[in-house]
Tab-separated table of C-alpha atoms in Angstrom:
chain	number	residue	atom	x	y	z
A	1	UNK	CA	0.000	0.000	0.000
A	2	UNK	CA	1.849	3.701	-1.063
A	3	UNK	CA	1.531	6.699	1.291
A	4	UNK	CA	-1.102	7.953	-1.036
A	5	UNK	CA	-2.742	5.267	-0.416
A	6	UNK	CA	-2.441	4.867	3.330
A	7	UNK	CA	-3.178	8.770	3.280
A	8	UNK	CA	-6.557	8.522	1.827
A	9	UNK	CA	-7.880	5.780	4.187
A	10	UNK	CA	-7.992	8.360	7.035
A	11	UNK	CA	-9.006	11.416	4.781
A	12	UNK	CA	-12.964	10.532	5.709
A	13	UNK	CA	-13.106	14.273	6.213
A	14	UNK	CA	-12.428	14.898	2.037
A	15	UNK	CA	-15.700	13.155	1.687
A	16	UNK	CA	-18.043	16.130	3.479
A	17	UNK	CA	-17.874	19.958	4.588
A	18	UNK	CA	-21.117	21.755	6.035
A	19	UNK	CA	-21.980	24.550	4.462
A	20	UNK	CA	-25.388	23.081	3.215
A	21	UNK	CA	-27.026	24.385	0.035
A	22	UNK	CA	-30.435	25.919	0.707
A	23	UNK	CA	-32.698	24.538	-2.549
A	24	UNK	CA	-35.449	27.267	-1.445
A	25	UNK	CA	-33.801	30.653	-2.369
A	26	UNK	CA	-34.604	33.947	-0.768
A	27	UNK	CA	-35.825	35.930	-4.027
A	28	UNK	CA	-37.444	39.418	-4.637
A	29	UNK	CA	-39.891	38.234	-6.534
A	30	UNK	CA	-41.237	35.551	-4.347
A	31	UNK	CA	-43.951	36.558	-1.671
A	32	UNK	CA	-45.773	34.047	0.540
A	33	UNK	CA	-47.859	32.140	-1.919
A	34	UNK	CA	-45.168	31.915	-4.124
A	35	UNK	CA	-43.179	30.138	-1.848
A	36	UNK	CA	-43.755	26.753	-2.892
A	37	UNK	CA	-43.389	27.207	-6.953
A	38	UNK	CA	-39.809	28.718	-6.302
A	39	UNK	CA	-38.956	25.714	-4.014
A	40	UNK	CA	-39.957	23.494	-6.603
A	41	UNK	CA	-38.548	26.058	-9.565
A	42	UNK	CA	-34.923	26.354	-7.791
A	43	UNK	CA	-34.474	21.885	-7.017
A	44	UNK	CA	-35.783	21.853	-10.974
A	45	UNK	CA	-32.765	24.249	-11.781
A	46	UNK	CA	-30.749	22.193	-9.006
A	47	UNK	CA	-31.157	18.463	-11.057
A	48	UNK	CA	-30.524	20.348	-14.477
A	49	UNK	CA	-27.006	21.770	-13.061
A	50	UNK	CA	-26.732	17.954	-11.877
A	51	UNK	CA	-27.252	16.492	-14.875
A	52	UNK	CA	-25.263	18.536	-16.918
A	53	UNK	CA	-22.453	17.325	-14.515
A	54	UNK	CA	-22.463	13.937	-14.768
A	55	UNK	CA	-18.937	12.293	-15.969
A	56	UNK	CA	-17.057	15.675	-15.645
A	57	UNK	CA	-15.420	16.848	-12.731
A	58	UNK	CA	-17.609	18.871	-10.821
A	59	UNK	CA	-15.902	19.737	-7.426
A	60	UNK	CA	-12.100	20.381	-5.990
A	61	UNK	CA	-11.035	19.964	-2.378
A	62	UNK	CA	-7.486	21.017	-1.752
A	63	UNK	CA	-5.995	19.623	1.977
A	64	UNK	CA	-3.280	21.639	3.147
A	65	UNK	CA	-1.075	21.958	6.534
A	66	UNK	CA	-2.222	25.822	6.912
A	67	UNK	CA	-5.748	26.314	5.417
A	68	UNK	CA	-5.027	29.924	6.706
A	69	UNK	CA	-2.040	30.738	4.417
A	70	UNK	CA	-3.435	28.445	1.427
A	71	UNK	CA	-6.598	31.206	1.090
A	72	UNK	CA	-5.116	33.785	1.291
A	73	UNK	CA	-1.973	32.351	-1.241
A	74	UNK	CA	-4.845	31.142	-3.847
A	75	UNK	CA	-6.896	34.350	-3.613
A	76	UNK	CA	-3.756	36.087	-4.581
A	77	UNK	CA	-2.782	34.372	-7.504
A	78	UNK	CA	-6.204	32.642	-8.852
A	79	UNK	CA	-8.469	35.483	-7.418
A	80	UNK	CA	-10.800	33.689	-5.448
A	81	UNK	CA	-13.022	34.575	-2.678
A	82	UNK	CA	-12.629	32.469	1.071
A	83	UNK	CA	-15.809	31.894	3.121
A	84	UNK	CA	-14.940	29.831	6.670
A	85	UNK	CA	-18.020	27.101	6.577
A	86	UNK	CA	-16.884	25.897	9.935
A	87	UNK	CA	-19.225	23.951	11.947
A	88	UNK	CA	-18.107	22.300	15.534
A	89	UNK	CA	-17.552	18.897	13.797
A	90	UNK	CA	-15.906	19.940	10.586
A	91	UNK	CA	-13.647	22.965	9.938
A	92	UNK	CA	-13.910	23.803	6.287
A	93	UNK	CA	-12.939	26.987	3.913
A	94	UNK	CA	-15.321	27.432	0.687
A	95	UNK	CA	-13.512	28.793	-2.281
A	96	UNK	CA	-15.477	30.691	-4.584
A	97	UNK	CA	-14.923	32.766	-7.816
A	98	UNK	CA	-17.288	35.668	-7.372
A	99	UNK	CA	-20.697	34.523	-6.250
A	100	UNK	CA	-19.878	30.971	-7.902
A	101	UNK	CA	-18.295	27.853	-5.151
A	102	UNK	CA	-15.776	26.362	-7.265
A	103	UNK	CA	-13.782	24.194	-3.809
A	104	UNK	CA	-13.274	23.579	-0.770
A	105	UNK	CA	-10.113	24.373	1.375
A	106	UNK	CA	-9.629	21.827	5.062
A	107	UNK	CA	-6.601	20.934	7.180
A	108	UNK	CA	-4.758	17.549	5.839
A	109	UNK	CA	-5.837	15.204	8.476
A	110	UNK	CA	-3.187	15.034	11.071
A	111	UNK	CA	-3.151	10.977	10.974
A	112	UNK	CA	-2.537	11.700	7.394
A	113	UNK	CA	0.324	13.921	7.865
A	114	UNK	CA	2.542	11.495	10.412
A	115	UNK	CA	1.989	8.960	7.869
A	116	UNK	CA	3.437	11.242	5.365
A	117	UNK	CA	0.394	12.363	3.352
A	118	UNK	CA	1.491	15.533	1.511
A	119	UNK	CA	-1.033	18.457	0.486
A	120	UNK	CA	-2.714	17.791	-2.809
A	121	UNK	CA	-5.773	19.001	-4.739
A	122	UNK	CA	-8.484	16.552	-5.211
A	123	UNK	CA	-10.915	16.297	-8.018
A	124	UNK	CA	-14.628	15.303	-7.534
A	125	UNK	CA	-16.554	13.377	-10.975
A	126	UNK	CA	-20.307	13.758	-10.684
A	127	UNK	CA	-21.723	10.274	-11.414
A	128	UNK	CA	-25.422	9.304	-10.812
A	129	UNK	CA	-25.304	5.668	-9.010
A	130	UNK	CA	-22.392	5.853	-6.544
A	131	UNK	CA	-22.031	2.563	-5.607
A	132	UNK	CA	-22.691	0.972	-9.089
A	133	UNK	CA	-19.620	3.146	-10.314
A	134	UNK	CA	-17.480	2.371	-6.835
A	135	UNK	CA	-18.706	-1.905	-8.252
A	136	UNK	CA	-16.828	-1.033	-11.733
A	137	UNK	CA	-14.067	0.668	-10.502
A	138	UNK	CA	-12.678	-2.464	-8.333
A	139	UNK	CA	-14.226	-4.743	-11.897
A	140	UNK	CA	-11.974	-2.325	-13.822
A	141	UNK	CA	-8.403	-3.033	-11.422
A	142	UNK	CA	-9.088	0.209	-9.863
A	143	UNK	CA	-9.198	1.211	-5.923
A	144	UNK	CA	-11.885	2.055	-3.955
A	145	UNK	CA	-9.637	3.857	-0.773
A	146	UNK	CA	-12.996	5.553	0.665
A	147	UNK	CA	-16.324	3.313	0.185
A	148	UNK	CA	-19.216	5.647	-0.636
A	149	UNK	CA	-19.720	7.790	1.929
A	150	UNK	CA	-22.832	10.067	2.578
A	151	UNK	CA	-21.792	13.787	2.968
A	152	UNK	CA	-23.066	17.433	3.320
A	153	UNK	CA	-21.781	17.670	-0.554
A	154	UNK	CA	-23.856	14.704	-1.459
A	155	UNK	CA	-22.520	11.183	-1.513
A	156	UNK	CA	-18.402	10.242	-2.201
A	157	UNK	CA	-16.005	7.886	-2.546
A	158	UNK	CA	-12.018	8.518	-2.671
A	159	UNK	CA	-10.849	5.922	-5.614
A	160	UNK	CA	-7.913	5.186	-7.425
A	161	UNK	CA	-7.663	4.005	-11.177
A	162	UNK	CA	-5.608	0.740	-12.107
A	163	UNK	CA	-2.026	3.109	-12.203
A	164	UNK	CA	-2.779	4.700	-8.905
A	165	UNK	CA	-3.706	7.856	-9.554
A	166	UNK	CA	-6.266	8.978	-7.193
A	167	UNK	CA	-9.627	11.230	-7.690
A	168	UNK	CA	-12.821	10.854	-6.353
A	169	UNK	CA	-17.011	10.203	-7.279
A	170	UNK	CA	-19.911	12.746	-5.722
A	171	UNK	CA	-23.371	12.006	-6.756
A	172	UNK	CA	-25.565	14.396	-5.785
A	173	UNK	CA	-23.348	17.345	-5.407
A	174	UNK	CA	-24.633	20.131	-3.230
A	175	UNK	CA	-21.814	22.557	-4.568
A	176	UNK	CA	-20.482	22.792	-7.923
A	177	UNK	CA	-19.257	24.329	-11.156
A	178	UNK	CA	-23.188	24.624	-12.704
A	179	UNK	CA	-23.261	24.130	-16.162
A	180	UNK	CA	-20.038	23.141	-18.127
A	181	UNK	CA	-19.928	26.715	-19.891
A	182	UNK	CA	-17.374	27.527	-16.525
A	183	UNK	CA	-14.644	25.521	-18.332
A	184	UNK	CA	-13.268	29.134	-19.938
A	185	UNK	CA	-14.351	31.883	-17.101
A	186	UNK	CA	-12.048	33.097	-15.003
A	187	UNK	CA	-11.472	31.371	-11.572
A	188	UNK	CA	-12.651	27.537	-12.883
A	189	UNK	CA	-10.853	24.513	-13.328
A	190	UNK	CA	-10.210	25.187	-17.140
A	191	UNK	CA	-8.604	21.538	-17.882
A	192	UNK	CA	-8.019	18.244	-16.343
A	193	UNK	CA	-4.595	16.822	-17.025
A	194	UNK	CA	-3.496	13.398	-16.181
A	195	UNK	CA	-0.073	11.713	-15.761
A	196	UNK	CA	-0.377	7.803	-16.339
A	197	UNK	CA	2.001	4.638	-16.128
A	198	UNK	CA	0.487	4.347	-19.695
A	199	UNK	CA	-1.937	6.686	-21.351
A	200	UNK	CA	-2.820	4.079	-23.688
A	201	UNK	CA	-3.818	1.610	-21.342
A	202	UNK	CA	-5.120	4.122	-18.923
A	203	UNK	CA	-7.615	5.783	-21.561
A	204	UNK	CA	-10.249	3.191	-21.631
A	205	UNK	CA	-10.960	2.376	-18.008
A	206	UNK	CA	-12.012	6.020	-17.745
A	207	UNK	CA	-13.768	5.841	-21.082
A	208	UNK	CA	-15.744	2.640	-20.257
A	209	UNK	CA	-16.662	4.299	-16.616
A	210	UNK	CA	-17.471	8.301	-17.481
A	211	UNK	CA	-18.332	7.844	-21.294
A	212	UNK	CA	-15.190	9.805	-21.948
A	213	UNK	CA	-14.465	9.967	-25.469
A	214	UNK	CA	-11.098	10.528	-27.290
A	215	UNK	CA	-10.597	13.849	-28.748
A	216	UNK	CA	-8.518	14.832	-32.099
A	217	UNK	CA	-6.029	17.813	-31.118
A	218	UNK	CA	-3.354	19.450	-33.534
A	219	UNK	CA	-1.579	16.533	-32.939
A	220	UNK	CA	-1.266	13.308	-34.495
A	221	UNK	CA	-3.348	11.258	-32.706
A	222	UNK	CA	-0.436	8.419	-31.976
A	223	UNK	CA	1.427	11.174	-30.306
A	224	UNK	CA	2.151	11.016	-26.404
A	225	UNK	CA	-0.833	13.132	-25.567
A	226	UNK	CA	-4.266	12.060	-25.998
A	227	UNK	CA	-7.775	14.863	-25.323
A	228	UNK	CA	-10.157	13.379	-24.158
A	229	UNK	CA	-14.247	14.472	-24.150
A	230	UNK	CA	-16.961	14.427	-21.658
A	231	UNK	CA	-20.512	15.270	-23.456
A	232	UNK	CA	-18.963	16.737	-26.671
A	233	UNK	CA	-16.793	19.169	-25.093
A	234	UNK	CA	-12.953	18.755	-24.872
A	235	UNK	CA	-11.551	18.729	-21.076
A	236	UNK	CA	-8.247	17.508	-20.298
A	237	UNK	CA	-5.773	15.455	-21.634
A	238	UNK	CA	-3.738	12.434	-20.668
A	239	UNK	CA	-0.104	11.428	-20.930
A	240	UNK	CA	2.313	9.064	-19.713
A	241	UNK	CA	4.209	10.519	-17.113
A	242	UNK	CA	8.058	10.327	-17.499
A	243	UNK	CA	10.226	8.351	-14.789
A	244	UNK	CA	11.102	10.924	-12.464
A	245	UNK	CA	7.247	11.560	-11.820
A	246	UNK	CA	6.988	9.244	-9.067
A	247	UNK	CA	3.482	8.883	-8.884
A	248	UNK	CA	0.562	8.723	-11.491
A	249	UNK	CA	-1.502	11.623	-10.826
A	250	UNK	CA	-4.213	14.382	-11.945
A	251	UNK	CA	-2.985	18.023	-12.315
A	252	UNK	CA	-5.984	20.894	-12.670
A	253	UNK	CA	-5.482	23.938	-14.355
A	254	UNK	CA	-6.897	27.178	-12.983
A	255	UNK	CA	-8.280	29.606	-15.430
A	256	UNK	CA	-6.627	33.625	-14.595
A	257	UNK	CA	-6.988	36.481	-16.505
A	258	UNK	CA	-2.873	37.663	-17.048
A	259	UNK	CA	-0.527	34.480	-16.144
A	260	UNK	CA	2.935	36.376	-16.098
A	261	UNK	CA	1.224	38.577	-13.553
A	262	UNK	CA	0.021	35.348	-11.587
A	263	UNK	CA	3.148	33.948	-11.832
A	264	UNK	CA	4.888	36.022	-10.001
A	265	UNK	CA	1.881	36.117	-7.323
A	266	UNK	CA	3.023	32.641	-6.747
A	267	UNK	CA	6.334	33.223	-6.285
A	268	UNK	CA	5.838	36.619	-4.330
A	269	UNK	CA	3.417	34.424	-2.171
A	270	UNK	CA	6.017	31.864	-1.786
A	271	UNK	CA	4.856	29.037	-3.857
A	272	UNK	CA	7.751	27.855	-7.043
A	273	UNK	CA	6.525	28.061	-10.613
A	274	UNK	CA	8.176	25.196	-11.543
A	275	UNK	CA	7.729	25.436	-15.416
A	276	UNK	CA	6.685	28.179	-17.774
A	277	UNK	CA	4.699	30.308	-18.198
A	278	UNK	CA	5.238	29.123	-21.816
A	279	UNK	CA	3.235	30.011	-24.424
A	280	UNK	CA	1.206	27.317	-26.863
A	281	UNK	CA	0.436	27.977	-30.350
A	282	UNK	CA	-2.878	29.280	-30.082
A	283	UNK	CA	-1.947	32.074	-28.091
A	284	UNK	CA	-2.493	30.715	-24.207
A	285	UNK	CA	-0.324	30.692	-21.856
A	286	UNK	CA	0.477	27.594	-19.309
A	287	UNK	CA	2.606	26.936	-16.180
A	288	UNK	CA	2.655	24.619	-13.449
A	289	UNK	CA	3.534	25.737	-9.714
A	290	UNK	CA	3.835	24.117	-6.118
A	291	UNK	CA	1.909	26.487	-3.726
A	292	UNK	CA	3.762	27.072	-0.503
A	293	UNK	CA	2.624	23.845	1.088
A	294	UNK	CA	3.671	21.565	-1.554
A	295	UNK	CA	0.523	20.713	-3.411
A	296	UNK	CA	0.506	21.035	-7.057
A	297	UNK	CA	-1.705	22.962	-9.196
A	298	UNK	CA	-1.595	24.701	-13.020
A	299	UNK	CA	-2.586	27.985	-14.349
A	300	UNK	CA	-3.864	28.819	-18.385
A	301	UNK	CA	-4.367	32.338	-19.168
A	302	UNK	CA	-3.147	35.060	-21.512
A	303	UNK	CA	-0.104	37.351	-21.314
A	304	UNK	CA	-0.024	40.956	-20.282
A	305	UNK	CA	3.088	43.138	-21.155
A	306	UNK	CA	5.622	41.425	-19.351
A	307	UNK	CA	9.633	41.648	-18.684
A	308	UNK	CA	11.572	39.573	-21.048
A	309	UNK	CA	13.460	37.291	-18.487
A	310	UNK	CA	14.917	33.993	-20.016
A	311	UNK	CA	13.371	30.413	-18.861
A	312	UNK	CA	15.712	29.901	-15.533
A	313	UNK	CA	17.601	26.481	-15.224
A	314	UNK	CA	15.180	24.847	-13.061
A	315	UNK	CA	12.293	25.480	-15.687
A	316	UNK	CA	13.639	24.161	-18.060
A	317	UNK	CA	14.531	21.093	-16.144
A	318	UNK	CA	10.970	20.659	-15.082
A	319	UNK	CA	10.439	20.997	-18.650
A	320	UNK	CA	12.836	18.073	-19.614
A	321	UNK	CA	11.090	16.110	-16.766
A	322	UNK	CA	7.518	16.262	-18.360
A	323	UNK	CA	8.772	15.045	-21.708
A	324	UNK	CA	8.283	18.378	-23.357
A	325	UNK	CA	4.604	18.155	-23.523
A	326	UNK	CA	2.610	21.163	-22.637
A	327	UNK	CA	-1.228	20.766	-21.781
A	328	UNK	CA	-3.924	20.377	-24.947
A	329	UNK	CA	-1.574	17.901	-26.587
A	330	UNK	CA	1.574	20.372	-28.299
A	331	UNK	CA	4.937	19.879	-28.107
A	332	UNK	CA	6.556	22.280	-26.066
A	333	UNK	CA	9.865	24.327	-25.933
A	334	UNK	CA	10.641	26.765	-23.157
A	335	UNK	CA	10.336	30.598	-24.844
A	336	UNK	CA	11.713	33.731	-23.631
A	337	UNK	CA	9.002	35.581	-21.227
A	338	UNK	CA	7.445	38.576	-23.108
């Protein structure tokens, strides 16, 4: 069993947070005897969102060792919002871009931690039978780390696919991205990248389970990056990771509106930008970081005017370490900041 592993048996805490959705919104157009048709108006709207959910990722948890610092580190660089949700039982952070909950921020269990569980972002796939999916993950050689769990966010499971790489299931989701228009607004998870033994193998366990679908980039499709679809719309890629990435796993990339300028909010806020920002061919602009607690994340964006520093040594490393393969499938060559 790996640390990751051992972490997520005691991270029963991922699986809920308290701030509970109220279905039966306040509005100003709603008097007494309207109360009941906006009840049953606002769950409609509620099981639409839902359903327009289903096989994409719909919710991110990041556990960290200073929920404090993380906030206030993410609102600085990604420009999100932080609303303490605390209740007695459960201490939990909301993270939300403008009016919109797109995460959750809580402490990296402390069990966790002396077991050597590291901070790490966590993303949530809306399904719509819980246990039916947990039943084909273990079918498919996957790992189910946290059995389905019932939760303030709806129901979960922690899993793992057949090379390791952990995410998790929520049917039911309280809290989410809406409808999958957020992919390109500023704030939201804008892709879904992940790092596999073998990307080739890999590909259709989640295409069998989600309904994922293989997408054609610019690239030939025998390349080492494959798209991949959910409903028609292109989300993430996959790839297989080079050696010196220990451990298969999912990277998210958070949408921003000038990179160079939230680049250097992650260094300022004492986080690494370990490669990039380096610019693809259709004009956006990538790069992957380490916030200050360790966990990693990714940014997209454009460029603003910027300095024109040189790719230092260690980016370029990290470069060499990824295989030279930026996200949405191109080939990639460190360029001079402009």
């Amino acid at each position: 069993m790996t640390l990751v592993q051992i972490a997520f048996m005691f991270m029963n805490a991922v699986a809920a947070f308290s701030f509970i959705c109220n279905t039966v919104r306040a509005r100003s157009d709603c008097n007494a005897c309207d109360l009941v048709q906006c009840a049953i108006v606002s769950r409609l709207e509620w099981r639409i969102g839902l359903v327009s959910q289903l096989g994409r990722f719909a919710w991110y948890e990041l556990l960290t060792t200073d929920v404090a610092a993380a906030g206030a580190f993410y609102g600085k660089v990604v420009g999100w919002d932080a609303k303490d949700v605390s209740t007695p039982e459960l201490a939990y952070t909301l993270l939300t871009a403008g009016d919109v909950p797109v995460g959750g921020l809580m402490d990296l269990p402390e069990e966790g931690r002396r077991l050597g569980a590291t901070p790490r972002w966590v993303g949530y796939v809306a399904v719509d039978d819980m246990d039916a999916t947990a039943t084909q993950i273990r079918r498919r050689g996957g790992a189910v780390l946290l059995p389905p769990t019932d939760s303030n966010i709806g129901r979960v499971s922690v899993v793992a696919d057949p090379q390791k790489a952990t995410f998790a299931l929520v049917s039911g989701l309280t809290y989410g991205q809406g409808q999958p228009s957020g992919l390109d607004e500023l704030g939201r998870v804008g892709w879904h990248e992940l790092l596999a033994e073998d990307r080739n193998k890999i590909f259709d366990f989640y295409g069998g389970l989600f309904g994922w679908q293989k997408a054609d980039g610019e690239t030939d499709p025998a390349d080492l990056y494959q798209l991949f679809s959910a409903a028609g719309q292109t989300i993430g890629g996959m790839l297989t990771k080079q050696p010196s990435v220990s451990q298969s796993c999912w990277l998210h990339y958070f949408n921003v509106d000038d990179i160079g300028k939230a680049a250097k909010s992650v260094n300022n806020g004492g986080g690494r930008v370990l490669q990039g920002p380096t610019e693809l061919p259709d004009g956006c602009w990538i790069a992957r970081c380490a916030d200050p607690q360790g966990a990693l994340f990714a940014l997209q964006g454009a460029r603003g005017p910027q300095d024109t520093e040189q790719p230092s040594a260690s980016e370029v490393a990290w470069s060499a370490k990824w295989g030279g393969i930026t996200s949405q499938g191109r080939m990639m060559l460190p360029k001079p900041k402009r």
